[in-house]
CSV table of C-alpha atoms in Angstrom, one decimal:
chain,number,residue,atom,x,y,z
A,12,UNK,CA,0.0,0.0,0.0
A,13,UNK,CA,1.3,3.4,-1.0
A,14,UNK,CA,0.5,6.8,0.4
A,15,UNK,CA,1.6,10.1,-1.1
A,16,UNK,CA,2.3,13.5,0.4
A,17,UNK,CA,4.2,16.5,-0.8
A,18,UNK,CA,2.8,19.2,1.5
A,19,UNK,CA,5.5,19.8,4.0
A,20,UNK,CA,8.4,22.3,3.3
A,21,UNK,CA,11.6,20.7,2.0
A,22,UNK,CA,10.2,17.1,2.0
A,23,UNK,CA,11.6,14.7,-0.5
A,24,UNK,CA,9.4,11.7,0.2
A,25,UNK,CA,6.1,10.9,-1.3
A,26,UNK,CA,3.7,9.9,1.5
A,27,UNK,CA,0.1,10.9,2.0
A,28,UNK,CA,-1.9,11.6,5.1
A,29,UNK,CA,-3.7,8.6,6.6
A,30,UNK,CA,-7.0,10.5,6.8
A,31,UNK,CA,-7.3,10.8,3.0
A,32,UNK,CA,-6.4,7.1,2.5
A,33,UNK,CA,-9.1,6.1,5.0
A,34,UNK,CA,-11.8,8.2,3.3
A,35,UNK,CA,-11.0,6.8,-0.1
A,36,UNK,CA,-10.9,3.2,1.1
A,37,UNK,CA,-14.3,3.8,2.9
A,38,UNK,CA,-15.9,5.1,-0.3
A,39,UNK,CA,-14.6,2.2,-2.3
A,40,UNK,CA,-15.8,-0.2,0.4
A,41,UNK,CA,-19.4,1.1,0.4
A,42,UNK,CA,-19.9,1.8,-3.3
A,43,UNK,CA,-18.0,-1.0,-4.9
A,44,UNK,CA,-16.8,-4.0,-2.9
A,45,UNK,CA,-19.5,-4.4,-0.2
A,46,UNK,CA,-19.3,-7.5,1.9
A,47,UNK,CA,-16.6,-9.1,-0.3
A,48,UNK,CA,-14.2,-6.2,0.4
A,49,UNK,CA,-15.1,-6.4,4.1
A,50,UNK,CA,-14.1,-10.0,4.1
A,51,UNK,CA,-10.8,-9.3,2.4
A,52,UNK,CA,-9.9,-6.4,4.8
A,53,UNK,CA,-10.7,-8.5,7.8
A,54,UNK,CA,-8.3,-11.3,7.0
A,55,UNK,CA,-6.3,-11.9,10.3
A,56,UNK,CA,-2.5,-12.0,10.4
A,57,UNK,CA,-1.2,-15.6,10.7
A,58,UNK,CA,0.8,-16.8,13.7
A,59,UNK,CA,4.5,-17.7,13.6
A,60,UNK,CA,4.5,-18.5,9.9
A,61,UNK,CA,5.5,-16.8,6.7
A,62,UNK,CA,3.1,-14.3,5.2
A,63,UNK,CA,3.2,-12.1,2.1
A,64,UNK,CA,3.3,-8.3,2.8
A,65,UNK,CA,3.7,-6.5,-0.5
A,66,UNK,CA,5.3,-3.1,-0.1
A,67,UNK,CA,3.2,-1.2,-2.5
A,68,UNK,CA,0.0,-2.9,-3.6
A,69,UNK,CA,-2.7,-5.2,-2.4
A,70,UNK,CA,-1.4,-8.3,-4.3
A,71,UNK,CA,-0.4,-11.4,-2.5
A,72,UNK,CA,2.8,-12.2,-4.3
A,73,UNK,CA,5.8,-13.3,-2.3
A,74,UNK,CA,8.8,-15.5,-2.7
A,75,UNK,CA,8.0,-18.0,0.1
A,76,UNK,CA,4.9,-20.0,0.8
A,77,UNK,CA,3.5,-20.8,4.3
A,78,UNK,CA,6.1,-22.3,6.5
A,79,UNK,CA,6.8,-22.6,10.2
A,80,UNK,CA,9.6,-20.4,11.5
A,81,UNK,CA,11.1,-23.3,13.5
A,82,UNK,CA,11.8,-25.1,10.3
A,83,UNK,CA,14.2,-22.3,9.4
A,84,UNK,CA,15.8,-21.4,12.8
A,85,UNK,CA,16.7,-23.1,16.0
A,86,UNK,CA,16.5,-20.8,19.1
A,87,UNK,CA,19.3,-20.9,21.8
A,88,UNK,CA,19.7,-18.7,24.8
A,89,UNK,CA,23.4,-17.7,24.9
A,90,UNK,CA,23.3,-15.4,28.0
A,91,UNK,CA,21.0,-14.6,30.8
A,92,UNK,CA,21.0,-11.8,33.4
A,93,UNK,CA,22.3,-9.2,31.0
A,94,UNK,CA,20.1,-6.5,32.6
A,95,UNK,CA,18.1,-4.5,30.1
A,96,UNK,CA,20.4,-5.6,27.3
A,97,UNK,CA,19.9,-3.2,24.4
A,98,UNK,CA,22.3,-4.5,21.7
A,99,UNK,CA,24.8,-7.3,20.8
A,100,UNK,CA,27.6,-7.8,18.3
A,101,UNK,CA,29.7,-10.8,17.4
A,102,UNK,CA,33.0,-11.6,15.8
A,103,UNK,CA,36.1,-13.6,16.4
A,104,UNK,CA,37.5,-11.1,18.8
A,105,UNK,CA,40.3,-13.3,20.1
A,106,UNK,CA,41.5,-14.8,16.8
A,107,UNK,CA,41.0,-18.4,17.7
A,108,UNK,CA,38.7,-19.3,14.8
A,109,UNK,CA,35.3,-19.2,16.5
A,110,UNK,CA,32.9,-16.3,17.1
A,111,UNK,CA,32.6,-14.5,20.4
A,112,UNK,CA,30.0,-11.8,21.3
A,113,UNK,CA,29.6,-8.7,23.3
A,114,UNK,CA,26.6,-6.9,24.7
A,115,UNK,CA,25.5,-4.0,26.8
A,116,UNK,CA,24.1,-4.3,30.4
A,117,UNK,CA,22.2,-1.0,31.0
A,118,UNK,CA,21.3,-1.6,34.6
A,119,UNK,CA,24.7,-2.8,35.8
A,120,UNK,CA,26.5,-0.3,33.6
A,121,UNK,CA,28.6,-2.9,31.8
A,122,UNK,CA,30.1,-3.8,28.5
A,123,UNK,CA,30.0,-7.6,28.7
A,124,UNK,CA,32.3,-9.8,26.7
A,125,UNK,CA,31.5,-13.5,26.1
A,126,UNK,CA,34.5,-15.5,24.9
A,127,UNK,CA,33.7,-18.7,23.0
A,128,UNK,CA,35.6,-21.6,24.5
A,129,UNK,CA,35.3,-23.6,21.2
A,130,UNK,CA,32.3,-25.7,22.0
A,131,UNK,CA,29.7,-23.0,22.0
A,132,UNK,CA,30.1,-22.5,25.7
A,133,UNK,CA,31.0,-18.9,26.7
A,134,UNK,CA,33.1,-17.3,29.4
A,135,UNK,CA,31.6,-14.1,30.6
A,136,UNK,CA,33.9,-11.1,31.6
A,137,UNK,CA,33.2,-7.4,32.1
A,138,UNK,CA,35.1,-5.5,29.5
A,139,UNK,CA,34.3,-2.1,30.9
A,140,UNK,CA,32.1,-0.2,33.4
A,141,UNK,CA,30.1,2.4,31.4
A,142,UNK,CA,27.2,4.2,33.0
A,143,UNK,CA,24.0,3.4,31.2
A,144,UNK,CA,25.7,1.1,28.6
A,145,UNK,CA,23.4,1.3,25.6
A,146,UNK,CA,24.7,1.2,22.0
A,147,UNK,CA,27.3,-1.2,20.8
A,148,UNK,CA,28.7,-1.7,17.3
A,149,UNK,CA,31.5,-3.3,15.4
A,150,UNK,CA,34.3,-2.1,13.1
A,151,UNK,CA,37.9,-2.5,12.3
A,152,UNK,CA,38.6,1.1,13.2
A,153,UNK,CA,42.4,1.1,12.8
A,154,UNK,CA,42.4,-1.4,9.9
A,155,UNK,CA,44.7,-3.9,11.5
A,156,UNK,CA,42.5,-6.9,10.6
A,157,UNK,CA,41.1,-7.3,14.1
A,158,UNK,CA,37.5,-6.4,15.0
A,159,UNK,CA,37.1,-3.6,17.4
A,160,UNK,CA,34.1,-2.7,19.6
A,161,UNK,CA,32.3,0.7,19.7
A,162,UNK,CA,30.0,1.6,22.5
A,163,UNK,CA,28.2,4.4,24.3
A,164,UNK,CA,27.2,5.2,27.8
A,165,UNK,CA,23.9,6.9,27.6
A,166,UNK,CA,24.0,8.1,31.2
A,167,UNK,CA,27.7,8.7,31.1
A,168,UNK,CA,27.5,10.8,27.9
A,169,UNK,CA,30.5,8.8,26.6
A,170,UNK,CA,31.4,7.2,23.3
A,171,UNK,CA,34.2,4.6,23.7
A,172,UNK,CA,36.2,2.7,21.2
A,173,UNK,CA,37.7,-0.6,22.4
A,174,UNK,CA,40.7,-1.3,20.3
A,175,UNK,CA,41.4,-5.0,19.9
A,176,UNK,CA,44.9,-5.7,20.9
A,177,UNK,CA,44.6,-9.5,20.2
A,178,UNK,CA,43.9,-12.5,22.3
A,179,UNK,CA,40.6,-11.2,23.5
A,180,UNK,CA,42.2,-8.1,25.0
A,181,UNK,CA,41.1,-4.5,24.4
A,182,UNK,CA,42.5,-1.0,24.9
A,183,UNK,CA,40.0,1.7,26.0
A,184,UNK,CA,40.0,4.8,23.8
A,185,UNK,CA,37.7,7.7,24.7
A,186,UNK,CA,36.1,9.2,21.5
A,187,UNK,CA,33.9,11.8,23.3
A,188,UNK,CA,33.3,12.3,27.0
A,189,UNK,CA,30.6,14.9,26.4
A,190,UNK,CA,28.2,13.2,24.1
A,191,UNK,CA,24.9,14.3,25.6
A,192,UNK,CA,22.8,11.1,25.6
A,193,UNK,CA,25.1,8.9,23.5
A,194,UNK,CA,22.7,6.7,21.5
A,195,UNK,CA,24.4,5.3,18.4
A,196,UNK,CA,27.9,5.1,16.9
A,197,UNK,CA,29.2,3.5,13.7
A,198,UNK,CA,32.6,3.5,12.0
A,199,UNK,CA,33.5,4.4,8.4
A,200,UNK,CA,35.6,6.7,6.3
A,201,UNK,CA,33.5,9.9,6.1
A,202,UNK,CA,36.1,12.1,4.6
A,203,UNK,CA,37.7,9.5,2.3
A,204,UNK,CA,41.2,10.1,3.7
A,205,UNK,CA,41.9,6.4,4.2
A,206,UNK,CA,41.2,6.1,7.9
A,207,UNK,CA,38.0,5.3,9.7
A,208,UNK,CA,35.9,8.0,11.4
A,209,UNK,CA,32.7,7.7,13.4
A,210,UNK,CA,29.1,8.8,12.8
A,211,UNK,CA,27.0,9.2,15.9
A,212,UNK,CA,23.7,10.3,17.4
A,213,UNK,CA,23.2,12.0,20.7
A,214,UNK,CA,19.6,11.8,21.9
A,215,UNK,CA,19.6,14.3,24.7
A,216,UNK,CA,21.6,16.8,22.7
A,217,UNK,CA,19.4,16.4,19.6
A,218,UNK,CA,22.6,16.0,17.7
A,219,UNK,CA,24.0,14.2,14.7
A,220,UNK,CA,27.7,14.4,14.4
A,221,UNK,CA,30.8,12.8,12.9
A,222,UNK,CA,34.2,12.3,14.5
A,223,UNK,CA,37.2,13.0,12.3
A,224,UNK,CA,40.1,10.6,12.9
A,225,UNK,CA,43.6,12.0,13.1
A,226,UNK,CA,45.0,8.6,14.1
A,227,UNK,CA,45.0,8.5,17.9
A,228,UNK,CA,42.4,11.2,18.4
A,229,UNK,CA,38.9,12.1,17.2
A,230,UNK,CA,37.5,15.6,16.6
A,231,UNK,CA,33.7,16.1,16.8
A,232,UNK,CA,32.1,17.8,13.7
A,233,UNK,CA,28.5,18.7,14.3
A,234,UNK,CA,26.1,18.1,11.5
A,235,UNK,CA,22.7,18.8,13.0
A,236,UNK,CA,21.5,20.0,16.4
A,237,UNK,CA,17.8,19.9,15.6
A,238,UNK,CA,17.4,16.2,15.2
A,239,UNK,CA,15.0,15.9,18.2
A,240,UNK,CA,15.7,12.8,20.3
A,241,UNK,CA,18.2,11.6,17.7
A,242,UNK,CA,18.1,7.8,17.7
A,243,UNK,CA,20.2,6.3,14.9
A,244,UNK,CA,22.7,7.6,12.4
A,245,UNK,CA,24.6,5.7,9.6
A,246,UNK,CA,26.6,6.6,6.5
A,247,UNK,CA,26.1,5.6,2.9
A,248,UNK,CA,26.5,7.2,-0.5
A,249,UNK,CA,22.8,8.1,-1.0
A,250,UNK,CA,23.2,10.2,-4.1
A,251,UNK,CA,25.8,8.1,-5.9
A,252,UNK,CA,28.4,10.9,-6.2
A,253,UNK,CA,31.2,8.9,-4.6
A,254,UNK,CA,31.2,10.4,-1.1
A,255,UNK,CA,29.6,9.2,2.2
A,256,UNK,CA,26.4,11.0,3.2
A,257,UNK,CA,24.6,10.5,6.5
A,258,UNK,CA,21.1,9.1,7.2
A,259,UNK,CA,19.3,9.5,10.6
A,260,UNK,CA,16.2,8.8,12.5
A,261,UNK,CA,14.9,11.4,15.0
A,262,UNK,CA,12.2,10.2,17.4
A,263,UNK,CA,11.1,13.6,18.7
A,264,UNK,CA,10.2,15.3,15.4
A,265,UNK,CA,9.2,12.0,13.6
A,266,UNK,CA,11.8,12.5,10.9
A,267,UNK,CA,13.8,10.3,8.6
A,268,UNK,CA,16.5,12.4,7.0
A,269,UNK,CA,19.6,12.3,4.9
A,270,UNK,CA,22.5,14.7,5.0
A,271,UNK,CA,24.1,15.4,1.6
A,272,UNK,CA,27.9,15.5,1.7
A,273,UNK,CA,29.2,18.1,-0.8
A,274,UNK,CA,32.5,16.2,-0.9
A,275,UNK,CA,34.2,18.5,1.7
A,276,UNK,CA,32.2,17.2,4.6
A,277,UNK,CA,29.7,20.1,4.5
A,278,UNK,CA,26.3,18.6,4.9
A,279,UNK,CA,22.9,19.7,3.7
A,280,UNK,CA,19.9,18.2,5.5
A,281,UNK,CA,17.0,16.8,3.4
A,282,UNK,CA,13.9,15.5,5.2
A,283,UNK,CA,12.8,12.2,3.5
A,284,UNK,CA,9.8,11.7,5.8
A,285,UNK,CA,8.3,14.0,8.5
A,286,UNK,CA,5.5,11.5,9.3
A,287,UNK,CA,7.5,8.6,10.6
A,288,UNK,CA,6.0,8.7,14.1
A,289,UNK,CA,8.7,7.9,16.6
A,290,UNK,CA,11.4,7.3,14.0
A,291,UNK,CA,13.9,5.0,15.7
A,292,UNK,CA,16.2,3.2,13.2
A,293,UNK,CA,17.5,3.6,9.7
A,294,UNK,CA,19.5,1.1,7.6
A,295,UNK,CA,20.7,2.1,4.0
A,296,UNK,CA,20.6,-0.7,1.5
A,297,UNK,CA,20.2,-1.4,-2.2
A,298,UNK,CA,16.7,-2.8,-2.1
A,299,UNK,CA,15.0,-2.9,-5.5
A,300,UNK,CA,17.7,-4.0,-7.8
A,301,UNK,CA,18.3,-0.6,-9.6
A,302,UNK,CA,21.7,-0.2,-8.0
A,303,UNK,CA,21.1,3.1,-6.1
A,304,UNK,CA,21.0,3.4,-2.3
A,305,UNK,CA,17.5,3.0,-0.7
A,306,UNK,CA,16.7,3.0,2.9
A,307,UNK,CA,15.0,0.8,5.5
A,308,UNK,CA,13.4,2.5,8.6
A,309,UNK,CA,11.6,1.5,11.8
A,310,UNK,CA,9.2,4.0,13.5
A,311,UNK,CA,8.1,3.0,16.9
A,312,UNK,CA,5.0,5.1,17.6
A,313,UNK,CA,3.2,4.0,14.4
A,314,UNK,CA,4.5,0.4,14.6
A,315,UNK,CA,5.9,0.6,11.0
A,316,UNK,CA,8.7,-1.1,9.2
A,317,UNK,CA,9.1,0.7,5.8
A,318,UNK,CA,11.5,1.3,3.0
A,319,UNK,CA,12.2,4.4,1.0
A,320,UNK,CA,12.8,3.9,-2.7
A,321,UNK,CA,15.4,6.2,-4.1
A,322,UNK,CA,14.0,7.7,-7.3
A,323,UNK,CA,17.1,9.9,-7.9
A,324,UNK,CA,17.6,13.6,-7.6
A,325,UNK,CA,16.9,13.4,-3.8
A,326,UNK,CA,13.4,12.0,-4.2
A,327,UNK,CA,12.3,9.0,-2.1
A,328,UNK,CA,9.0,7.1,-2.2
A,329,UNK,CA,7.7,5.5,1.0
A,330,UNK,CA,6.6,1.8,0.9
A,331,UNK,CA,5.2,0.0,3.9
A,332,UNK,CA,6.6,-3.4,4.7
A,333,UNK,CA,4.7,-3.9,7.9
A,334,UNK,CA,2.4,-1.6,9.9
A,335,UNK,CA,1.7,-3.9,12.9
A,336,UNK,CA,5.2,-4.2,14.3
A,337,UNK,CA,4.2,-2.8,17.7
A,338,UNK,CA,7.0,-0.7,19.1
A,339,UNK,CA,9.2,-1.1,16.0
A,340,UNK,CA,12.7,-0.6,17.2
A,341,UNK,CA,15.3,-2.1,14.8
A,342,UNK,CA,15.5,-2.9,11.1
A,343,UNK,CA,18.6,-4.2,9.4
A,344,UNK,CA,19.2,-4.5,5.7
A,345,UNK,CA,20.9,-7.8,5.2
A,346,UNK,CA,20.8,-10.7,2.6
A,347,UNK,CA,19.9,-13.4,5.1
A,348,UNK,CA,19.1,-16.1,2.5
A,349,UNK,CA,22.0,-15.1,0.2
A,350,UNK,CA,19.9,-14.8,-2.9
A,351,UNK,CA,21.4,-11.6,-4.0
A,352,UNK,CA,18.9,-9.1,-2.6
A,353,UNK,CA,18.6,-7.2,0.6
A,354,UNK,CA,16.0,-8.4,3.1
A,355,UNK,CA,14.7,-6.6,6.2
A,356,UNK,CA,15.3,-8.0,9.6
A,357,UNK,CA,13.2,-6.3,12.3
A,358,UNK,CA,12.6,-6.3,16.0
A,359,UNK,CA,9.5,-4.8,17.7
A,360,UNK,CA,9.8,-4.4,21.4
A,361,UNK,CA,6.2,-4.1,22.4
A,362,UNK,CA,5.0,-7.3,20.8
A,363,UNK,CA,8.2,-9.3,21.5
A,364,UNK,CA,8.8,-10.1,17.8
A,365,UNK,CA,11.7,-10.7,15.5
A,366,UNK,CA,10.6,-10.9,11.9
A,367,UNK,CA,12.5,-11.6,8.7
A,368,UNK,CA,11.0,-9.9,5.6
A,369,UNK,CA,12.3,-11.7,2.6
A,370,UNK,CA,12.8,-9.6,-0.5
A,371,UNK,CA,11.8,-10.9,-3.9
A,372,UNK,CA,14.4,-8.6,-5.5
A,373,UNK,CA,11.9,-6.0,-6.5
A,374,UNK,CA,11.1,-4.5,-3.1
A,375,UNK,CA,8.2,-6.9,-2.3
A,376,UNK,CA,8.5,-8.8,0.9
A,377,UNK,CA,7.3,-12.0,2.5
A,378,UNK,CA,7.1,-12.0,6.3
A,379,UNK,CA,8.6,-14.8,8.3
A,380,UNK,CA,8.1,-14.6,12.1
A,381,UNK,CA,11.4,-15.8,13.6
A,382,UNK,CA,10.1,-15.4,17.2
A,383,UNK,CA,7.1,-13.7,18.7
A,384,UNK,CA,7.9,-14.5,22.3
A,385,UNK,CA,11.2,-12.7,22.7
A,386,UNK,CA,10.6,-10.5,25.8
A,387,UNK,CA,11.3,-6.9,24.7
A,388,UNK,CA,12.9,-7.7,21.3
A,389,UNK,CA,15.4,-4.9,20.8
A,390,UNK,CA,18.8,-5.0,19.1
A,391,UNK,CA,19.8,-7.4,16.3
A,392,UNK,CA,23.0,-8.6,14.7
A,393,UNK,CA,23.5,-11.0,11.8
A,394,UNK,CA,26.6,-13.3,11.6
A,395,UNK,CA,27.5,-16.9,10.7
A,396,UNK,CA,27.9,-17.7,14.3
A,397,UNK,CA,28.8,-21.4,13.9
A,398,UNK,CA,30.6,-20.9,10.6
A,399,UNK,CA,28.5,-23.4,8.6
A,400,UNK,CA,28.0,-21.0,5.7
A,401,UNK,CA,24.5,-19.8,6.7
A,402,UNK,CA,23.7,-16.5,8.4
A,403,UNK,CA,22.4,-16.6,11.9
A,404,UNK,CA,20.6,-14.0,14.0
A,405,UNK,CA,21.6,-12.6,17.4
A,406,UNK,CA,19.0,-10.7,19.3
A,407,UNK,CA,18.8,-8.7,22.5
A,408,UNK,CA,15.8,-9.4,24.7
A,409,UNK,CA,15.7,-6.1,26.7
A,410,UNK,CA,12.9,-7.1,29.2
A,411,UNK,CA,14.0,-10.8,29.3
A,412,UNK,CA,17.6,-9.8,30.0
A,413,UNK,CA,18.9,-12.3,27.5
A,414,UNK,CA,21.0,-12.6,24.4
A,415,UNK,CA,19.5,-15.2,22.1
A,416,UNK,CA,20.8,-16.9,19.0
A,417,UNK,CA,18.6,-18.0,16.1
A,418,UNK,CA,20.7,-20.6,14.3
A,419,UNK,CA,19.7,-21.1,10.6
A,420,UNK,CA,18.9,-24.7,10.0
């Protein structure tokens, strides 16, 4: 289903007010379809099986038939008592050939590291004490071939980079000790000088910023101070001009936006959507096979997982993937089934659901419920955890205080 709107200043997304859509549908219902339309509109959502949710129209096409989610994934609880865990990442941190993982414990103010002993049993250690440990991410920041950990202390107002020194050991590097409401941080080369910088969001400071690397130190460069309750920021070349732009979700003013890089790290803000109520997460990806950069987004207050089709010239068209993801929190663009197109993996905290939306290659999606009993489904990470050639899913259960693995069968 598609909605269109062009009425707000500076908007570059086509999305219409819900009221108009409701009136039109009601007229069609009364005048044309009658009881048959009523029957179609009342079709209930299936339980934990695959369902077709086309992004744009009312067709039922999809690339997967009905199937039980447990035929695709096996659930395993990897860690308990990780209090209000918000996020998790995994990699072979100690270089011994198997994957370890790390997560944030918000209540106990800890970055927790779980070292794989080689038999899928994990030794738990506290990597760091960080007040209000919230975001965690992954990147080879110094390009030495070893995965590093990036994290933020929401209450501490800190962004920290844990440089991997080998053997499961890390050196603590402060990126910013005055990041007001540190909420997300990712690594990448913003200025194309060959080293990795950071892009970050600060919720309480309503700020999107990037941190320029000079080797050992990082300098904050502010991009936007009016991204109200800024939740997530990432980087990608959205306009295909060869430099990295920034995309962001701001919860407070319900915006999904991109910041155009002029090539000299001067950024111009373009609002893609000003109706994404409680915008929480963005994930750039090439979704529809036309080789330009599109965007996945999760908005919490309207329970929506959506994608924005890049039409070129800074114009994006909104397509719903799901509008019943109650408390939509996370969406990742990732090719889970390795069929050459980008799927959407989503977590919705208020209905305890992890869902995989399989892309047919043209931006039409089939919904597979991976789990609808994950207490407070929050952060997600995709990795071949057991190195069998298939991608697995790690999930943070915020209210269940667990890190859970969904191993692909």
